Amino acid sequence: MPFARTCSVALVGVEGVLVEVQADLEPGVAAFTLIGLPDKSLVESKDRVRAAVVNSGVEWPQRKLTVGLSPASVPKGGSGFDLAVASAVLGAAQRVDLRRLAGVMMIGELGLDGRVRPVRGILPAVLAAADAGYRQVVVPEQAVAEARLVPDVAVLGVRSLRQLIAVLADEPVPEEAADDGGPDTTLGGPALPWGVGGGGPPVARPVDLAEVAGQAAARRALEIAAAGRHHLFLKGAPGAGKTMLAERLPGLLPPLTRQESLEATAVHSVAGALPPGEPLIARPPYCAPHHSASMASLIGGGTGLPRPGAVTLAHHGVLFIDEAAECSGRLLDALRQPLEAGHVVVARAQGMMRMPARLLLVLAANPCPCGRHGSAGGEPCECRPSAVRRYRARLSGPLLDRVDLRVTVEPVARSELLAAGRSGEDTATVAARVLAARERAAARYAETPWRTNSEVPGHELRTRWRVAPGALHSAEADMERGLLTARGLDRVLRVAWTIADLGGHDRPRREDVDSALQLRTGISRGVPLAGARR
């Protein structure tokens, strides 16, 4: 029968949609027609597939060939359909066994010489196939480790179309030499060039919190942010250490769970940002886009169907925006939805997409355009008062209302910087306390859908998990004076619970709530925030 079908996957954002690839051969003038809403790169697969089949030693069928991609209503793009298209064509030409094509999902790009090249999004593609009931997948050999992260799925890695033809035709599999001397094609396209990493900032060596001189209050805020997954705003003069602190935050976060690792890996696989040799992201990712980033690169978007942005690439990790006051107000305000909901919804003419964005946000900014406003010594600030107001107004009230911790990073004193043998605690010590606090919170919320304090609705904290009697005295006074909103009170309660978990308290005491208030409002409450362990 001059008809065959197999399966591949179309990536829509960070999720896969099963696509049936059908090939039909009819008598008539030799032609190759591809239907099913293909994009430019997929239309070009006609030439790639034809050359790959011929160079694999198989005769190309000289008949009218129609290849359909179903469902036809779903836009499809990329070169990952090449392997499935070639297999369906060979099945229709009766070159391979049709029974072996049934129930197999294929994804991979074909070179003109017949070699199979890896593409992005292998993990979400295999996950979608497994959810649809497929238990056999064929992927490029370089992507086998990534595909095998999905349990109960048999993965076949092939180097060339010749090897796949031999498997489908039940013939001896030929040996293929590994590709050498050519360019690196592990991503099937250019990777994202800016700061995306699977386990911390993209630096040449590991970073440690012990390298931070002084900054006891900022270090304490960093620990609280990691323990409760609270958003953090660092404000201070240039060179005070804001970026240095932010880069060390991923090391304080607990390792990702298996489910979180798969979600983060799927996002980075789609973006082509998986670290070389690491098919599974086990540490919280760190993403630091430049302050001139566009709306599409930060939130998601682009031409056609939306693509994941930095907020999605930082899923289960840290998103650091340095020089936040240099960003446009419209760009920063777009962060409000993902910070509140844990996901971002991007709507375009061709479709609407919901992408995960459960992240820990760190903002850093100078006090004014020149950075010297309010400094105790050195050169005075030369900025006009109106310029300072405009500069600070770019961080809107609704955005900062969603940031739990606001810390002023003071310049490091000479005595702290040059003191010998007086370094602060290292990352491992603080991370152990963070993990213990996370475990206390997880035990408390064991019968609920929440795991960290930042996720718990304020109503639950006010009614189900109450603070100690009299602990809210200062918070109530701030609400009466208009210094604290209702949402602000809920966030103060969440931070207070995190401080209590770090201190080993059964519930927040008055000093815990006052510490949370001081971290949010910047108004001293007589609580030694810098009294963190050294």
PDB file of C-alpha atoms in Angstrom, residues 34-49 69 74-82 85 109 303-305 307 350:
ATOM      1  CA  LEU A  34       4.231  19.118   2.188  1.00  0.00           C
ATOM      2  CA  ILE A  35       0.995  20.220   3.881  1.00  0.00           C
ATOM      3  CA  GLY A  36      -0.095  20.937   7.449  1.00  0.00           C
ATOM      4  CA  LEU A  37       0.918  24.557   8.244  1.00  0.00           C
ATOM      5  CA  PRO A  38       4.713  24.113   7.940  1.00  0.00           C
ATOM      6  CA  ASP A  39       7.023  27.071   8.419  1.00  0.00           C
ATOM      7  CA  LYS A  40       9.996  27.991   6.232  1.00  0.00           C
ATOM      8  CA  SER A  41      12.484  25.635   7.890  1.00  0.00           C
ATOM      9  CA  LEU A  42      10.019  22.752   7.691  1.00  0.00           C
ATOM     10  CA  VAL A  43       9.250  23.407   3.998  1.00  0.00           C
ATOM     11  CA  GLU A  44      12.970  23.135   3.326  1.00  0.00           C
ATOM     12  CA  SER A  45      12.918  19.617   4.793  1.00  0.00           C
ATOM     13  CA  LYS A  46      11.748  18.377   1.377  1.00  0.00           C
ATOM     14  CA  ASP A  47      15.211  18.974  -0.038  1.00  0.00           C
ATOM     15  CA  ARG A  48      17.002  17.712   3.068  1.00  0.00           C
ATOM     16  CA  VAL A  49      14.992  14.494   3.174  1.00  0.00           C
ATOM     17  CA  LEU A  69       1.204  16.762   9.128  1.00  0.00           C
ATOM     18  CA  VAL A  74      -1.434  23.409  14.629  1.00  0.00           C
ATOM     19  CA  PRO A  75       1.446  25.513  13.246  1.00  0.00           C
ATOM     20  CA  LYS A  76       4.607  23.448  12.883  1.00  0.00           C
ATOM     21  CA  GLY A  77       8.188  24.517  12.533  1.00  0.00           C
ATOM     22  CA  GLY A  78      11.771  23.458  12.871  1.00  0.00           C
ATOM     23  CA  SER A  79      13.896  20.707  11.421  1.00  0.00           C
ATOM     24  CA  GLY A  80      12.930  18.049  13.969  1.00  0.00           C
ATOM     25  CA  PHE A  81      10.370  16.476  11.620  1.00  0.00           C
ATOM     26  CA  ASP A  82      13.005  15.346   9.081  1.00  0.00           C
ATOM     27  CA  VAL A  85       9.106  12.514   7.181  1.00  0.00           C
ATOM     28  CA  GLU A 109      17.188  16.697  11.779  1.00  0.00           C
ATOM     29  CA  THR A 303       7.115  36.188  15.607  1.00  0.00           C
ATOM     30  CA  GLY A 304       4.437  33.555  15.189  1.00  0.00           C
ATOM     31  CA  LEU A 305       3.731  31.506  18.294  1.00  0.00           C
ATOM     32  CA  ARG A 307       8.585  31.543  22.670  1.00  0.00           C
ATOM     33  CA  GLN A 350      -1.543  33.004  16.065  1.00  0.00           C
TER      34      GLN A 350
END
